[in-house]
Amino acid sequence: MKAAVITGVGSVEVTTVDDPTPNPREVVVDVAACGLCGTDLHILQGEFAPTLPVVPGHEFAGVIVEIGSAVTELAVGDRVAVDPSLYCHECHYCRLGKNNMCERWAAIGVTTAGGAAEYAVAPVANCVKLPDHIRTEDAALIEPLSCAVRGYDVLKSQLGAHILIYGSGTMGLMMLQLAKRVGAASVEIVDLNPERLKTADLLGVTGTAATPDEFDRPRGWELVIDATGNAKAIQDGLGRVGKGGTFLQFGVSDYAARATIEPYKIYNQEITITGSMAVLHSFERAAELFAAGVLDPDVFISDRLPLDSYAAALDQFAAGKGRKIEVIP
């Protein structure tokens, strides 16, 4: 089969690899679409994935074409979205229910072959069957949405909060959509890319700007969310949290990124700084929200490119052009 392969740091090619074979409790998915994510860029930089080469792609959906000998829950022909998370279920953190902290953490498309290919293999337990009204290729959005749902699980946000989001890419926009669902009083987004801010305006954001200084929030914000992973944005965001507020590190930064905190201010103003790592007990809820129309795929997905253009798609994503970019095998 054809697949995109990150062969080494900074190197990706589309080539032919062996067709996947399912274990007894696995299925083979004919990939309808695979979304690109910042994690894919980090893997290309040599971060996250323990070894290269690897077939990337942890945001994907498709049609089951083969099932393992012990699979009874799903059948050939079922359309599914796939949770890429692979946990050991045995380590200290898994036993505490903190599976995303698994000491043997792995993920489809990160540590094992993923969905940037014609076919991908996944445990049956990781597959969520799609309702009839959902287009299969749109369902690749469920995985990033499940990360956003996890972010709000961490925040435990209150009704009537004023929220500031850094970044109006896919994840920032998803956090915007969910903020409205959890009863935010206002949601404001900052981004240096005016084209992306136009999408935030389209989705009903309270305000957009290139810098928070353009907003009238002298007391800061109750919730500040970084969806960029950019060190400068993170540093600025830490200083925008109001008294008793929370800063959520949601964007994935480079390993080398650093920010300075003010311990006395954190103590004196009871500021919470927290993070949200990937998916945890949120994939099925994201699938339900997606089926209920929390996102408009035609707004979120800006480009659908052929698998042969995977390298070009990564370049476009890295340049900040468009919103969610999908490759179609």
Short mmCIF file of N, CA and C in Angstrom, two decimals, residues 88-231:
data_model
loop_
_atom_site.label_atom_id
_atom_site.label_comp_id
_atom_site.label_asym_id
_atom_site.label_seq_id
_atom_site.Cartn_x
_atom_site.Cartn_y
_atom_site.Cartn_z
N CYS A 88 -0.91 1.01 28.31
CA CYS A 88 -0.58 -0.34 28.78
C CYS A 88 -1.63 -0.89 29.75
N HIS A 89 -2.38 0.02 30.44
CA HIS A 89 -3.43 -0.35 31.41
C HIS A 89 -2.86 -1.09 32.62
N GLU A 90 -1.54 -1.08 32.79
CA GLU A 90 -0.92 -1.83 33.88
C GLU A 90 -0.03 -0.97 34.78
N CYS A 91 0.47 0.15 34.28
CA CYS A 91 1.44 0.93 35.04
C CYS A 91 0.75 1.73 36.14
N HIS A 92 1.55 2.40 36.96
CA HIS A 92 1.05 3.20 38.08
C HIS A 92 -0.01 4.20 37.64
N TYR A 93 0.25 4.95 36.55
CA TYR A 93 -0.67 6.00 36.13
C TYR A 93 -1.93 5.44 35.49
N CYS A 94 -1.79 4.37 34.75
CA CYS A 94 -2.98 3.74 34.19
C CYS A 94 -3.89 3.22 35.31
N ARG A 95 -3.31 2.68 36.36
CA ARG A 95 -4.12 2.16 37.46
C ARG A 95 -4.81 3.29 38.22
N LEU A 96 -4.25 4.50 38.13
CA LEU A 96 -4.90 5.66 38.74
C LEU A 96 -5.94 6.29 37.84
N GLY A 97 -6.10 5.77 36.62
CA GLY A 97 -7.03 6.35 35.67
C GLY A 97 -6.45 7.49 34.87
N LYS A 98 -5.14 7.72 35.04
CA LYS A 98 -4.46 8.78 34.30
C LYS A 98 -3.72 8.17 33.11
N ASN A 99 -4.47 7.54 32.24
CA ASN A 99 -3.88 6.77 31.15
C ASN A 99 -3.03 7.61 30.21
N ASN A 100 -3.37 8.88 30.05
CA ASN A 100 -2.57 9.71 29.15
C ASN A 100 -1.18 10.00 29.72
N MET A 101 -0.96 9.63 30.98
CA MET A 101 0.37 9.72 31.59
C MET A 101 1.07 8.36 31.59
N CYS A 102 0.52 7.41 30.88
CA CYS A 102 1.02 6.03 30.86
C CYS A 102 2.54 5.99 30.72
N GLU A 103 3.17 5.17 31.54
CA GLU A 103 4.63 5.05 31.51
C GLU A 103 5.11 4.35 30.24
N ARG A 104 4.19 3.70 29.54
CA ARG A 104 4.53 3.07 28.26
C ARG A 104 3.69 3.70 27.14
N TRP A 105 3.39 4.98 27.30
CA TRP A 105 2.50 5.68 26.37
C TRP A 105 2.95 5.50 24.93
N ALA A 106 1.96 5.24 24.09
CA ALA A 106 2.21 5.11 22.66
C ALA A 106 0.97 5.62 21.94
N ALA A 107 1.09 5.82 20.64
CA ALA A 107 -0.06 6.31 19.88
C ALA A 107 0.09 5.93 18.42
N ILE A 108 -1.04 5.58 17.82
CA ILE A 108 -1.08 5.33 16.39
C ILE A 108 -0.70 6.62 15.66
N GLY A 109 0.24 6.53 14.75
CA GLY A 109 0.67 7.71 14.01
C GLY A 109 1.75 8.51 14.70
N VAL A 110 2.15 8.08 15.89
CA VAL A 110 3.24 8.74 16.62
C VAL A 110 4.35 7.75 16.90
N THR A 111 4.00 6.65 17.54
CA THR A 111 4.99 5.61 17.83
C THR A 111 4.79 4.36 16.98
N THR A 112 3.59 4.22 16.40
CA THR A 112 3.32 3.11 15.48
C THR A 112 2.69 3.68 14.22
N ALA A 113 2.63 2.86 13.17
CA ALA A 113 2.13 3.33 11.88
C ALA A 113 0.73 3.90 11.99
N GLY A 114 0.52 5.07 11.35
CA GLY A 114 -0.73 5.79 11.47
C GLY A 114 -1.53 5.89 10.19
N GLY A 115 -2.36 6.93 10.14
CA GLY A 115 -3.38 7.05 9.11
C GLY A 115 -2.97 7.81 7.86
N ALA A 116 -1.74 8.24 7.75
CA ALA A 116 -1.28 8.89 6.53
C ALA A 116 -0.91 7.80 5.53
N ALA A 117 -1.87 6.97 5.23
CA ALA A 117 -1.66 5.78 4.40
C ALA A 117 -3.00 5.32 3.86
N GLU A 118 -2.95 4.42 2.92
CA GLU A 118 -4.20 3.89 2.38
C GLU A 118 -4.96 3.07 3.42
N TYR A 119 -4.20 2.34 4.25
CA TYR A 119 -4.82 1.50 5.28
C TYR A 119 -4.07 1.69 6.61
N ALA A 120 -4.80 1.54 7.70
CA ALA A 120 -4.20 1.62 9.03
C ALA A 120 -4.85 0.58 9.92
N VAL A 121 -4.08 0.09 10.87
CA VAL A 121 -4.59 -0.91 11.81
C VAL A 121 -4.81 -0.24 13.16
N ALA A 122 -5.88 -0.66 13.86
CA ALA A 122 -6.20 -0.07 15.16
C ALA A 122 -6.89 -1.10 16.03
N PRO A 123 -6.71 -1.01 17.36
CA PRO A 123 -7.47 -1.88 18.25
C PRO A 123 -8.97 -1.60 18.11
N VAL A 124 -9.77 -2.62 18.19
CA VAL A 124 -11.21 -2.41 18.07
C VAL A 124 -11.72 -1.50 19.17
N ALA A 125 -11.10 -1.55 20.34
CA ALA A 125 -11.52 -0.71 21.46
C ALA A 125 -11.31 0.78 21.18
N ASN A 126 -10.49 1.11 20.20
CA ASN A 126 -10.19 2.50 19.87
C ASN A 126 -11.08 3.05 18.77
N CYS A 127 -12.00 2.26 18.29
CA CYS A 127 -12.83 2.66 17.16
C CYS A 127 -14.23 3.04 17.61
N VAL A 128 -14.71 4.18 17.14
CA VAL A 128 -16.07 4.65 17.43
C VAL A 128 -16.86 4.66 16.13
N LYS A 129 -17.96 3.92 16.11
CA LYS A 129 -18.78 3.82 14.90
C LYS A 129 -19.47 5.16 14.64
N LEU A 130 -19.51 5.55 13.39
CA LEU A 130 -20.07 6.84 13.01
C LEU A 130 -21.55 6.71 12.66
N PRO A 131 -22.35 7.70 13.04
CA PRO A 131 -23.76 7.71 12.63
C PRO A 131 -23.87 8.01 11.13
N ASP A 132 -25.01 7.67 10.57
CA ASP A 132 -25.18 7.76 9.13
C ASP A 132 -25.02 9.17 8.57
N HIS A 133 -25.38 10.19 9.37
CA HIS A 133 -25.37 11.54 8.81
C HIS A 133 -23.99 12.20 8.80
N ILE A 134 -22.98 11.52 9.33
CA ILE A 134 -21.62 12.07 9.37
C ILE A 134 -20.84 11.58 8.16
N ARG A 135 -20.23 12.52 7.41
CA ARG A 135 -19.36 12.13 6.31
C ARG A 135 -18.07 11.55 6.89
N THR A 136 -17.66 10.42 6.33
CA THR A 136 -16.50 9.71 6.89
C THR A 136 -15.26 10.60 6.93
N GLU A 137 -15.01 11.33 5.84
CA GLU A 137 -13.80 12.13 5.80
C GLU A 137 -13.83 13.29 6.79
N ASP A 138 -15.01 13.74 7.17
CA ASP A 138 -15.12 14.81 8.17
C ASP A 138 -14.76 14.32 9.57
N ALA A 139 -14.96 13.03 9.81
CA ALA A 139 -14.80 12.48 11.16
C ALA A 139 -13.36 12.45 11.62
N ALA A 140 -12.40 12.76 10.76
CA ALA A 140 -11.02 12.91 11.21
C ALA A 140 -10.89 14.07 12.19
N LEU A 141 -11.89 14.95 12.24
CA LEU A 141 -11.88 16.07 13.20
C LEU A 141 -12.19 15.62 14.62
N ILE A 142 -12.68 14.42 14.79
CA ILE A 142 -13.09 13.98 16.14
C ILE A 142 -11.89 13.87 17.07
N GLU A 143 -10.74 13.43 16.56
CA GLU A 143 -9.58 13.28 17.44
C GLU A 143 -9.11 14.63 17.99
N PRO A 144 -8.88 15.65 17.16
CA PRO A 144 -8.51 16.94 17.78
C PRO A 144 -9.60 17.50 18.68
N LEU A 145 -10.87 17.27 18.33
CA LEU A 145 -11.95 17.73 19.19
C LEU A 145 -11.88 17.03 20.54
N SER A 146 -11.49 15.76 20.56
CA SER A 146 -11.39 15.04 21.83
C SER A 146 -10.28 15.62 22.70
N CYS A 147 -9.22 16.15 22.08
CA CYS A 147 -8.17 16.83 22.85
C CYS A 147 -8.71 18.11 23.47
N ALA A 148 -9.55 18.84 22.71
CA ALA A 148 -10.15 20.06 23.23
C ALA A 148 -11.11 19.75 24.38
N VAL A 149 -11.88 18.68 24.26
CA VAL A 149 -12.77 18.27 25.35
C VAL A 149 -11.95 17.97 26.60
N ARG A 150 -10.84 17.28 26.44
CA ARG A 150 -9.95 17.01 27.56
C ARG A 150 -9.46 18.31 28.19
N GLY A 151 -9.17 19.30 27.36
CA GLY A 151 -8.72 20.59 27.89
C GLY A 151 -9.75 21.21 28.82
N TYR A 152 -11.02 21.12 28.46
CA TYR A 152 -12.06 21.69 29.32
C TYR A 152 -12.32 20.81 30.54
N ASP A 153 -12.03 19.52 30.43
CA ASP A 153 -12.07 18.67 31.63
C ASP A 153 -11.06 19.18 32.66
N VAL A 154 -9.88 19.54 32.20
CA VAL A 154 -8.83 20.03 33.09
C VAL A 154 -9.22 21.38 33.68
N LEU A 155 -9.80 22.24 32.85
CA LEU A 155 -10.12 23.59 33.29
C LEU A 155 -11.23 23.65 34.33
N LYS A 156 -12.19 22.73 34.23
CA LYS A 156 -13.34 22.78 35.15
C LYS A 156 -13.88 24.22 35.21
N SER A 157 -14.09 24.79 34.01
CA SER A 157 -14.43 26.21 33.92
C SER A 157 -15.79 26.52 34.51
N GLN A 158 -15.94 27.75 34.97
CA GLN A 158 -17.18 28.20 35.58
C GLN A 158 -18.03 28.95 34.56
N LEU A 159 -19.34 28.93 34.78
CA LEU A 159 -20.23 29.73 33.96
C LEU A 159 -19.88 31.21 34.09
N GLY A 160 -19.96 31.93 32.99
CA GLY A 160 -19.74 33.36 33.03
C GLY A 160 -18.29 33.78 33.03
N ALA A 161 -17.37 32.88 32.70
CA ALA A 161 -15.95 33.22 32.69
C ALA A 161 -15.60 34.02 31.43
N HIS A 162 -14.61 34.91 31.58
CA HIS A 162 -14.03 35.61 30.43
C HIS A 162 -12.78 34.84 30.02
N ILE A 163 -12.72 34.45 28.76
CA ILE A 163 -11.67 33.55 28.28
C ILE A 163 -10.85 34.23 27.19
N LEU A 164 -9.53 34.09 27.30
CA LEU A 164 -8.60 34.57 26.28
C LEU A 164 -7.89 33.37 25.68
N ILE A 165 -7.91 33.27 24.36
CA ILE A 165 -7.27 32.17 23.65
C ILE A 165 -6.17 32.73 22.75
N TYR A 166 -4.98 32.16 22.87
CA TYR A 166 -3.88 32.49 21.96
C TYR A 166 -3.89 31.49 20.81
N GLY A 167 -4.08 31.98 19.59
CA GLY A 167 -4.04 31.13 18.41
C GLY A 167 -5.41 30.81 17.86
N SER A 168 -5.62 31.12 16.59
CA SER A 168 -6.91 30.81 15.95
C SER A 168 -6.73 29.78 14.84
N GLY A 169 -5.80 28.85 15.08
CA GLY A 169 -5.73 27.67 14.23
C GLY A 169 -6.84 26.70 14.62
N THR A 170 -6.75 25.48 14.14
CA THR A 170 -7.81 24.50 14.41
C THR A 170 -8.10 24.35 15.88
N MET A 171 -7.05 24.19 16.70
CA MET A 171 -7.28 23.92 18.11
C MET A 171 -7.82 25.14 18.84
N GLY A 172 -7.31 26.32 18.52
CA GLY A 172 -7.85 27.52 19.14
C GLY A 172 -9.31 27.71 18.80
N LEU A 173 -9.68 27.42 17.55
CA LEU A 173 -11.07 27.55 17.13
C LEU A 173 -11.97 26.51 17.80
N MET A 174 -11.43 25.31 18.00
CA MET A 174 -12.21 24.30 18.72
C MET A 174 -12.42 24.71 20.17
N MET A 175 -11.38 25.27 20.78
CA MET A 175 -11.54 25.74 22.16
C MET A 175 -12.56 26.87 22.22
N LEU A 176 -12.61 27.69 21.18
CA LEU A 176 -13.64 28.74 21.09
C LEU A 176 -15.03 28.13 21.05
N GLN A 177 -15.23 27.15 20.20
CA GLN A 177 -16.55 26.55 20.07
C GLN A 177 -17.00 25.89 21.37
N LEU A 178 -16.08 25.23 22.04
CA LEU A 178 -16.43 24.58 23.31
C LEU A 178 -16.64 25.62 24.42
N ALA A 179 -15.90 26.72 24.37
CA ALA A 179 -16.07 27.77 25.38
C ALA A 179 -17.51 28.27 25.38
N LYS A 180 -18.07 28.42 24.22
CA LYS A 180 -19.46 28.87 24.13
C LYS A 180 -20.41 27.82 24.70
N ARG A 181 -20.05 26.55 24.55
CA ARG A 181 -20.89 25.47 25.08
C ARG A 181 -20.83 25.40 26.61
N VAL A 182 -19.70 25.81 27.20
CA VAL A 182 -19.58 25.73 28.66
C VAL A 182 -19.97 27.03 29.35
N GLY A 183 -20.58 27.93 28.59
CA GLY A 183 -21.17 29.10 29.20
C GLY A 183 -20.24 30.26 29.46
N ALA A 184 -19.26 30.47 28.59
CA ALA A 184 -18.36 31.61 28.76
C ALA A 184 -19.12 32.92 28.58
N ALA A 185 -18.76 33.92 29.39
CA ALA A 185 -19.35 35.25 29.22
C ALA A 185 -18.78 35.94 27.98
N SER A 186 -17.50 35.70 27.72
CA SER A 186 -16.86 36.25 26.52
C SER A 186 -15.68 35.36 26.16
N VAL A 187 -15.36 35.33 24.87
CA VAL A 187 -14.19 34.62 24.38
C VAL A 187 -13.47 35.54 23.40
N GLU A 188 -12.22 35.84 23.70
CA GLU A 188 -11.43 36.69 22.82
C GLU A 188 -10.20 35.91 22.36
N ILE A 189 -9.82 36.14 21.10
CA ILE A 189 -8.73 35.39 20.50
C ILE A 189 -7.70 36.35 19.95
N VAL A 190 -6.43 36.03 20.18
CA VAL A 190 -5.34 36.79 19.58
C VAL A 190 -4.54 35.89 18.65
N ASP A 191 -4.13 36.48 17.54
CA ASP A 191 -3.34 35.76 16.54
C ASP A 191 -2.67 36.80 15.65
N LEU A 192 -1.50 36.50 15.17
CA LEU A 192 -0.80 37.40 14.25
C LEU A 192 -1.22 37.18 12.80
N ASN A 193 -2.03 36.15 12.57
CA ASN A 193 -2.47 35.81 11.23
C ASN A 193 -3.89 36.33 11.02
N PRO A 194 -4.06 37.44 10.28
CA PRO A 194 -5.39 38.03 10.12
C PRO A 194 -6.38 37.12 9.40
N GLU A 195 -5.89 36.26 8.52
CA GLU A 195 -6.80 35.36 7.83
C GLU A 195 -7.43 34.36 8.79
N ARG A 196 -6.65 33.88 9.73
CA ARG A 196 -7.20 32.96 10.72
C ARG A 196 -8.19 33.66 11.65
N LEU A 197 -7.92 34.91 11.96
CA LEU A 197 -8.84 35.65 12.82
C LEU A 197 -10.19 35.84 12.14
N LYS A 198 -10.21 35.89 10.82
CA LYS A 198 -11.48 36.01 10.10
C LYS A 198 -12.37 34.81 10.38
N THR A 199 -11.76 33.63 10.50
CA THR A 199 -12.55 32.44 10.80
C THR A 199 -13.11 32.51 12.21
N ALA A 200 -12.32 33.01 13.15
CA ALA A 200 -12.81 33.19 14.52
C ALA A 200 -14.00 34.14 14.53
N ASP A 201 -13.93 35.21 13.76
CA ASP A 201 -15.06 36.14 13.66
C ASP A 201 -16.29 35.44 13.09
N LEU A 202 -16.07 34.62 12.07
CA LEU A 202 -17.16 33.87 11.46
C LEU A 202 -17.84 32.96 12.47
N LEU A 203 -17.07 32.41 13.40
CA LEU A 203 -17.61 31.47 14.39
C LEU A 203 -18.22 32.16 15.60
N GLY A 204 -18.19 33.48 15.63
CA GLY A 204 -18.89 34.18 16.70
C GLY A 204 -18.06 34.49 17.92
N VAL A 205 -16.76 34.73 17.74
CA VAL A 205 -15.91 35.12 18.85
C VAL A 205 -16.33 36.51 19.34
N THR A 206 -16.08 36.81 20.60
CA THR A 206 -16.42 38.13 21.14
C THR A 206 -15.54 39.21 20.55
N GLY A 207 -14.25 38.90 20.38
CA GLY A 207 -13.33 39.88 19.82
C GLY A 207 -12.06 39.22 19.34
N THR A 208 -11.41 39.82 18.35
CA THR A 208 -10.13 39.32 17.83
C THR A 208 -9.14 40.47 17.78
N ALA A 209 -7.86 40.14 17.90
CA ALA A 209 -6.82 41.17 17.88
C ALA A 209 -5.47 40.50 17.67
N ALA A 210 -4.49 41.33 17.36
CA ALA A 210 -3.12 40.84 17.24
C ALA A 210 -2.44 40.76 18.60
N THR A 211 -2.96 41.49 19.58
CA THR A 211 -2.41 41.49 20.94
C THR A 211 -3.53 41.73 21.94
N PRO A 212 -3.43 41.14 23.12
CA PRO A 212 -4.46 41.38 24.15
C PRO A 212 -4.56 42.83 24.59
N ASP A 213 -3.54 43.61 24.32
CA ASP A 213 -3.59 45.03 24.69
C ASP A 213 -4.75 45.76 24.03
N GLU A 214 -5.26 45.19 22.93
CA GLU A 214 -6.37 45.82 22.22
C GLU A 214 -7.71 45.59 22.91
N PHE A 215 -7.75 44.71 23.90
CA PHE A 215 -8.99 44.43 24.62
C PHE A 215 -9.03 45.23 25.93
N ASP A 216 -10.22 45.52 26.37
CA ASP A 216 -10.39 46.28 27.61
C ASP A 216 -10.63 45.30 28.76
N ARG A 217 -9.54 44.69 29.25
CA ARG A 217 -9.63 43.74 30.35
C ARG A 217 -8.60 44.10 31.41
N PRO A 218 -8.79 45.20 32.11
CA PRO A 218 -7.76 45.64 33.08
C PRO A 218 -7.50 44.64 34.19
N ARG A 219 -8.49 43.79 34.49
CA ARG A 219 -8.29 42.78 35.55
C ARG A 219 -7.80 41.44 34.99
N GLY A 220 -7.55 41.39 33.70
CA GLY A 220 -7.14 40.14 33.10
C GLY A 220 -8.32 39.23 32.82
N TRP A 221 -8.02 37.95 32.57
CA TRP A 221 -9.03 36.96 32.21
C TRP A 221 -9.05 35.84 33.24
N GLU A 222 -10.24 35.29 33.47
CA GLU A 222 -10.34 34.15 34.39
C GLU A 222 -9.66 32.91 33.82
N LEU A 223 -9.75 32.74 32.51
CA LEU A 223 -9.13 31.60 31.84
C LEU A 223 -8.30 32.10 30.67
N VAL A 224 -7.03 31.71 30.63
CA VAL A 224 -6.17 32.02 29.50
C VAL A 224 -5.67 30.69 28.94
N ILE A 225 -5.86 30.50 27.64
CA ILE A 225 -5.53 29.23 27.00
C ILE A 225 -4.50 29.49 25.90
N ASP A 226 -3.36 28.83 25.98
CA ASP A 226 -2.42 28.89 24.87
C ASP A 226 -2.67 27.71 23.95
N ALA A 227 -3.00 28.02 22.69
CA ALA A 227 -3.21 26.98 21.68
C ALA A 227 -2.18 27.09 20.57
N THR A 228 -1.03 27.72 20.90
CA THR A 228 0.00 27.93 19.88
C THR A 228 1.26 27.09 20.13
N GLY A 229 1.63 26.91 21.38
CA GLY A 229 2.91 26.28 21.70
C GLY A 229 4.09 27.23 21.49
N ASN A 230 3.80 28.49 21.15
CA ASN A 230 4.84 29.48 20.90
C ASN A 230 5.31 30.09 22.22
N ALA A 231 6.61 30.10 22.44
CA ALA A 231 7.15 30.54 23.72
C ALA A 231 6.78 31.99 24.03
#
